[in-house]
Short mmCIF file of C-alpha atoms and ligand atoms in Angstrom, two decimals:
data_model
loop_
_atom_site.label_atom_id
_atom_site.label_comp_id
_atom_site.label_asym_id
_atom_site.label_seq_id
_atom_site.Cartn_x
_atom_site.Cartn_y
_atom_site.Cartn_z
CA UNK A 30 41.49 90.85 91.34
CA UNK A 31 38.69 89.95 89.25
CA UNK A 32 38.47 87.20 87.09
CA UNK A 33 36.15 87.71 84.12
CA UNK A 34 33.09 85.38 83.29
CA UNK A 35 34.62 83.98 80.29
CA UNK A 36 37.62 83.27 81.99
CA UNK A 37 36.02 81.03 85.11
CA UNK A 38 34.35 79.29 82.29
CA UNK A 39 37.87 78.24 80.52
CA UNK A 40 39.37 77.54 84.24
CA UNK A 41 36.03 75.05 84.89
CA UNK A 42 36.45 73.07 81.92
CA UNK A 43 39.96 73.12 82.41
CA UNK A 44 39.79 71.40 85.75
CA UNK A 45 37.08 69.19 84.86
CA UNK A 46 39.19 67.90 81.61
CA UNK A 47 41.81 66.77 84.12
CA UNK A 48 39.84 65.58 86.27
CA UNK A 49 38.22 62.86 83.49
CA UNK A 50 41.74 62.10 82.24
CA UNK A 51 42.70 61.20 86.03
CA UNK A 52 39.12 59.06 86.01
CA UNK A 53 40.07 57.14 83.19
CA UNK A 54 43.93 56.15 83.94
CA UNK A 55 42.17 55.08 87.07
CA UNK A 56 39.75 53.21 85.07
CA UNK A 57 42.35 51.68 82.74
CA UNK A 58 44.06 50.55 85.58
CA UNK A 59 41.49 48.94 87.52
CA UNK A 60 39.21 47.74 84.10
CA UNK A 61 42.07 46.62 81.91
CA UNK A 62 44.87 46.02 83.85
CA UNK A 63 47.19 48.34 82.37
CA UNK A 64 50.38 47.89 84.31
CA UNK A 65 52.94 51.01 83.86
CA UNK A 66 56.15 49.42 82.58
CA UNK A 67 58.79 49.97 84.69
CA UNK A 68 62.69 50.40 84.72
CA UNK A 69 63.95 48.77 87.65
CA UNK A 70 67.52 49.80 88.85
CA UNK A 71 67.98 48.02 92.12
CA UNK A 72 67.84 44.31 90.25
CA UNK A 73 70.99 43.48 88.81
CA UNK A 74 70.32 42.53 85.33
CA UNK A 75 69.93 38.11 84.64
CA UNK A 76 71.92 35.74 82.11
CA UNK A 77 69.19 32.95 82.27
CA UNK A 78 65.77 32.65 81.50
CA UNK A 79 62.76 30.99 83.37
CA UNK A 80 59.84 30.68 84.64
CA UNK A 81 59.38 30.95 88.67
CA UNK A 82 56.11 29.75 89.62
CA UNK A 83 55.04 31.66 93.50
CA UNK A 84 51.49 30.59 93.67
CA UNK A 85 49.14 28.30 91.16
CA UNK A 86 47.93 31.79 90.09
CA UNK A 87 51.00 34.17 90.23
CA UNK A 88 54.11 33.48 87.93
CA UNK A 89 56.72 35.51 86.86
CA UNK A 90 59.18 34.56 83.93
CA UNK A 91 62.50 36.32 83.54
CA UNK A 92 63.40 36.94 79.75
CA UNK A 93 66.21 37.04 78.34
CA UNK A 94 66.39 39.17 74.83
CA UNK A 95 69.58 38.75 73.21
CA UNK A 96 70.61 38.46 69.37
CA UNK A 97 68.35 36.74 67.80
CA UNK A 98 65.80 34.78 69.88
CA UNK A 99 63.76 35.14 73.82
CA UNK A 100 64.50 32.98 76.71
CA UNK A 101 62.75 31.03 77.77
CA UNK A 102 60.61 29.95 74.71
CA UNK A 103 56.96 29.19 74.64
CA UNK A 104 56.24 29.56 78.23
CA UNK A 105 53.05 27.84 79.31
CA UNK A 106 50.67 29.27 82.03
CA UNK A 107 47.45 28.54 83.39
CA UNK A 108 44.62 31.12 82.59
CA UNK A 109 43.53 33.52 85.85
CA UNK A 110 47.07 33.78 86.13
CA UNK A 111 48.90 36.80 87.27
CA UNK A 112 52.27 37.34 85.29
CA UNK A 113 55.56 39.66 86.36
CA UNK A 114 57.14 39.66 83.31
CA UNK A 115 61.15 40.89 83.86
CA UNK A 116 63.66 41.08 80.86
CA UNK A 117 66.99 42.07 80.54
CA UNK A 118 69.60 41.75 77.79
CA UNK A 119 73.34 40.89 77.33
CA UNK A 120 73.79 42.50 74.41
CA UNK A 121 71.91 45.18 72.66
CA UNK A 122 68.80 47.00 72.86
CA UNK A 123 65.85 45.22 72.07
CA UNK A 124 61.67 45.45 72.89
CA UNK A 125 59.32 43.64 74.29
CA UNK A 126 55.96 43.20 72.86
CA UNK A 127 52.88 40.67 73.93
CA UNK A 128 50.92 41.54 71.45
CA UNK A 129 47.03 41.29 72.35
CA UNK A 130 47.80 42.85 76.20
CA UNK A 131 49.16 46.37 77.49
CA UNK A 132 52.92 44.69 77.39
CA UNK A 133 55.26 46.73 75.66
CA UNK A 134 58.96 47.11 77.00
CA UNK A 135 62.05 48.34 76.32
CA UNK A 136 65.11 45.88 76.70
CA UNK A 137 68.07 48.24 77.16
CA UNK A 138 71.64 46.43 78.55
CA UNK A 139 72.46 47.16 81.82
CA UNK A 140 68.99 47.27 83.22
CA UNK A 141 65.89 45.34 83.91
CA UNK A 142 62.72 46.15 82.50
CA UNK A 143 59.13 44.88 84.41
CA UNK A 144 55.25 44.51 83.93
CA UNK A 145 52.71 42.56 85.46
CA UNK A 146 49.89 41.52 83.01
CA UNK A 147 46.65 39.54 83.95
CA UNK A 148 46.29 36.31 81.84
CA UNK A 149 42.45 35.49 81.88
CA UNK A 150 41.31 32.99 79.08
CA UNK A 151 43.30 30.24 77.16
CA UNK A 152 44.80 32.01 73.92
CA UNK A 153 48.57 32.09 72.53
CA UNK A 154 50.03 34.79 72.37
CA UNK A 155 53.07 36.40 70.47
CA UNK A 156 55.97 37.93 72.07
CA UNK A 157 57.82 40.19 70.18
CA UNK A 158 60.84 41.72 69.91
CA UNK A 159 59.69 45.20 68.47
CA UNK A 160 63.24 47.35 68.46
CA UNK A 161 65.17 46.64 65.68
CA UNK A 162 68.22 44.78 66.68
CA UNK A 163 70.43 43.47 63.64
CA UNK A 164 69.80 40.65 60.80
CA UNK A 165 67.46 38.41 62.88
CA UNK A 166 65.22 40.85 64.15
CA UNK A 167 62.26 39.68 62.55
CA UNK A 168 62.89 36.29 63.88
CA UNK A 169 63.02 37.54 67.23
CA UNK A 170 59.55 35.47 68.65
CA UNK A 171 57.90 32.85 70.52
CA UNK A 172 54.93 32.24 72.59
CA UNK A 173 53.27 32.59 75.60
CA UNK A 174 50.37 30.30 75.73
CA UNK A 175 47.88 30.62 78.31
CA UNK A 176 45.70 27.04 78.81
CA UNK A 177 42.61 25.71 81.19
CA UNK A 178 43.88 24.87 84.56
CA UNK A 179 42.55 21.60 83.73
CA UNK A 180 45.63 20.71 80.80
CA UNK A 181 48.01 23.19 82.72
CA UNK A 182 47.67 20.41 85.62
CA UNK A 183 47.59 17.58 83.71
CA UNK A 184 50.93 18.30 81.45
CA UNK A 185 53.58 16.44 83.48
CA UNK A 186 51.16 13.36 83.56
CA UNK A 187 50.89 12.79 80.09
CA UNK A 188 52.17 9.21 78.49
CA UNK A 189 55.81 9.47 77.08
CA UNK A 190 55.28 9.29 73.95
CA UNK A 191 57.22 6.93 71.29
CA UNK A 192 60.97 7.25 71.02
CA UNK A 193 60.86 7.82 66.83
CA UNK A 194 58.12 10.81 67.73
CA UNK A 195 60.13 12.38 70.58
CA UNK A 196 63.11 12.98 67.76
CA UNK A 197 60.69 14.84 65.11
CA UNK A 198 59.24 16.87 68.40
CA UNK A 199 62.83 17.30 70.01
CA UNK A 200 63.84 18.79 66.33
CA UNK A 201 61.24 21.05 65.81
CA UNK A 202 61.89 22.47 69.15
CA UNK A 203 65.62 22.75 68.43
CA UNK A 204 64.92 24.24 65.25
CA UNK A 205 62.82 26.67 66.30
CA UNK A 206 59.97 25.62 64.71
CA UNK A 207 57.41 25.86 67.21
CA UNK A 208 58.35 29.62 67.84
CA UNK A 209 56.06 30.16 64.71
CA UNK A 210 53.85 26.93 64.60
CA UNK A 211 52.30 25.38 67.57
CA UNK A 212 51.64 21.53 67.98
CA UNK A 213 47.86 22.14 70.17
CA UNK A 214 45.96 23.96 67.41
CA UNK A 215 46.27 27.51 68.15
CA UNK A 216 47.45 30.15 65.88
CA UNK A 217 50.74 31.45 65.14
CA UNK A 218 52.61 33.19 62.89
CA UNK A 219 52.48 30.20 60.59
CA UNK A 220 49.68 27.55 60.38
CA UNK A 221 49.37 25.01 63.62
CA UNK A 222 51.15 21.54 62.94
CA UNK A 223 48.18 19.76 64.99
CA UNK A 224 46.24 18.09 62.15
CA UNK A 225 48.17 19.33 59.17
CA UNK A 226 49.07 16.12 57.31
CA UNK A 227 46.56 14.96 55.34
CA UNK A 228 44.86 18.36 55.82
CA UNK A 229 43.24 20.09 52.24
CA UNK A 230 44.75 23.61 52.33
CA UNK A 231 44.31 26.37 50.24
CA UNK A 232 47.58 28.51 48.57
CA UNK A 233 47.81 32.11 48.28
CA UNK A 234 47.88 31.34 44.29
CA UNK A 235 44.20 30.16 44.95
CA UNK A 236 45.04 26.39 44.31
CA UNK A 237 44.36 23.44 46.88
CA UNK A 238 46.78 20.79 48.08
CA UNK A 239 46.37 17.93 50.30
CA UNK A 240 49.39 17.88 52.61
CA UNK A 241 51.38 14.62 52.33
CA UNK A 242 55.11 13.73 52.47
CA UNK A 243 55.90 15.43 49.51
CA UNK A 244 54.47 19.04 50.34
CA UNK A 245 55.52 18.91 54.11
CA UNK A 246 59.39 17.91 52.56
CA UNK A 247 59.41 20.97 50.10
CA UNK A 248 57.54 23.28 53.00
CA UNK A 249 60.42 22.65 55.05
CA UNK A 250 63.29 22.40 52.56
CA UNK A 251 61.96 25.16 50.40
CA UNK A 252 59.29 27.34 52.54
CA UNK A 253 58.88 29.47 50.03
CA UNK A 254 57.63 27.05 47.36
CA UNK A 255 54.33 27.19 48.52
CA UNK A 256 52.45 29.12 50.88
CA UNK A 257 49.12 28.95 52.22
CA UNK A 258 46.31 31.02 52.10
CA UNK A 259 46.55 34.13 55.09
CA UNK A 260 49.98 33.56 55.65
CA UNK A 261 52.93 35.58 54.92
CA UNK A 262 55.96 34.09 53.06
CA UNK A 263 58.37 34.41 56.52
CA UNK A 264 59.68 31.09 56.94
CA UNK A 265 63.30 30.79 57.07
CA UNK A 266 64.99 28.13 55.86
CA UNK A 267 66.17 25.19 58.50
CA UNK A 268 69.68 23.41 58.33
CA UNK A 269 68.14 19.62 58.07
CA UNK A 270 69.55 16.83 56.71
CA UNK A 271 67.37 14.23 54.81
CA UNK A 272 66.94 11.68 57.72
CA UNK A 273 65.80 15.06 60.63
CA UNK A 274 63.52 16.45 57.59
CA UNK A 275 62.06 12.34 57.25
CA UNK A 276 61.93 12.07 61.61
CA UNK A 277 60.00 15.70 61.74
CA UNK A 278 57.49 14.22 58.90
CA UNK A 279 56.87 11.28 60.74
CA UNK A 280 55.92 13.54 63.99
CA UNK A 281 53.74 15.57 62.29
CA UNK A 282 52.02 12.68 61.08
CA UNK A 283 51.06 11.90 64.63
CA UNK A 284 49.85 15.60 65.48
CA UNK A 285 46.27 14.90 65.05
CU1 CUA B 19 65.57 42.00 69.21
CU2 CUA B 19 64.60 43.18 67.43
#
């Protein structure tokens, strides 16, 4: 048999164009930590979320997706921290997206889904439920915050805080506020709640406002009213009644 010039030519770059897509999985792999999501058949699939802590460095959380919100929410984790991320669902299909690393699953009933991702400096980031999945879908998503090892470790020490101020915080939790706005300064899907009140903000209608009583009552009764500048108009409304909306004012005033 003989194989022509131009033919030994095609087979060459053919092998070596393998070859450098081989290199650079490898690379993406070792580089940027892609983990290759994977459906795991031999776990039975879990009804409740956490967050299992096996080493100061290595954590894994087990999410829960289901109609219209993750479990658990706003995980904390120190930075340098390896993360096995496992989610299953009880009802229907869902995704999971941490948007900012390679995490992107598929929640599909029945099974678990897993992915190990390498948390290295403090940021927040979003998690995502990226399937549509009914009415709340675009509701579906909290936070995973990575912080210094320094405030990781000094959390559980922190003074208890006033009993009027632990209502306004236990609400906002409750509420679901802080799956969009977070209380340490860090962005979310809506502005931080750390320093707000008395803060001058700027609208998307190009006005300014200084935030008092007043604004953060209509924010939350109405969030539509007003919206500031590089934010979109997503808030849903709350059910409140006067005297949660007056405790939740009187915690943000203390968020400085
Ligand atoms: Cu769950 Cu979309």
């Amino acid at each position: 048999m003989t194989i022509l010039q131009l033919e030994k030519r095609i087979l060459w770059v053919s092998v070596a164009f393998v070859l450098v897509l081989f290199a650079l999985a490898a690379l993406a792999v070792n580089l940027f930590h892609v983990g290759l999501p994977t459906c795991l058949t031999d776990i039975k699939p879990f009804q409740k979320g956490e967050l299992i802590t096996h080493s100061p460095t290595h954590y894994e959380i087990h999410y829960v997706a289901k109609m219209w919100k993750f479990e658990p929410e706003n995980v904390t984790v120190p930075a340098g921290s390896t993360v096995d991320i496992y989610v299953s669902t009880p009802d229907v299909t869902h995704g999971l997206a941490l948007l900012g690393t390679n995490v992107n699953l598929m929640v599909v009933p029945g099974v678990v889904n897993y992915s190990r991702v390498k948390l290295d400096s403090p940021r927040n980031y979003q998690l995502l439920c990226h399937e549509f999945c009914g009415t709340g879908h675009d509701r579906m998503a909290t936070n995973l915050r990575v912080v210094d090892r320094a405030s990781f470790n000094a959390t559980p020490t922190a003074p208890a805080e006033p009993q009027s101020q632990t209502a306004g915080a236990r609400l906002l939790e409750s509420k679901e506020c802080l799956s969009c706005h977070s209380v340490d300064g860090s962005e979310g899907i809506g502005p931080t709640l750390k320093g707000l009140y008395g803060r001058v903000e700027k609208m998307t209608d190009g006005k300014t406002i200084t935030v008092d009583d007043g604004y953060l009552r209509e924010s939350i009764v109405n969030p539509s009213a007003k919206i500031p500048a590089g934010y979109d108009d997503l808030m849903t409304k709350a059910e409140l009644t006067d005297d949660e909306v007056a405790r939740i004012i009187e915690y943000l005033k203390t968020l400085k």
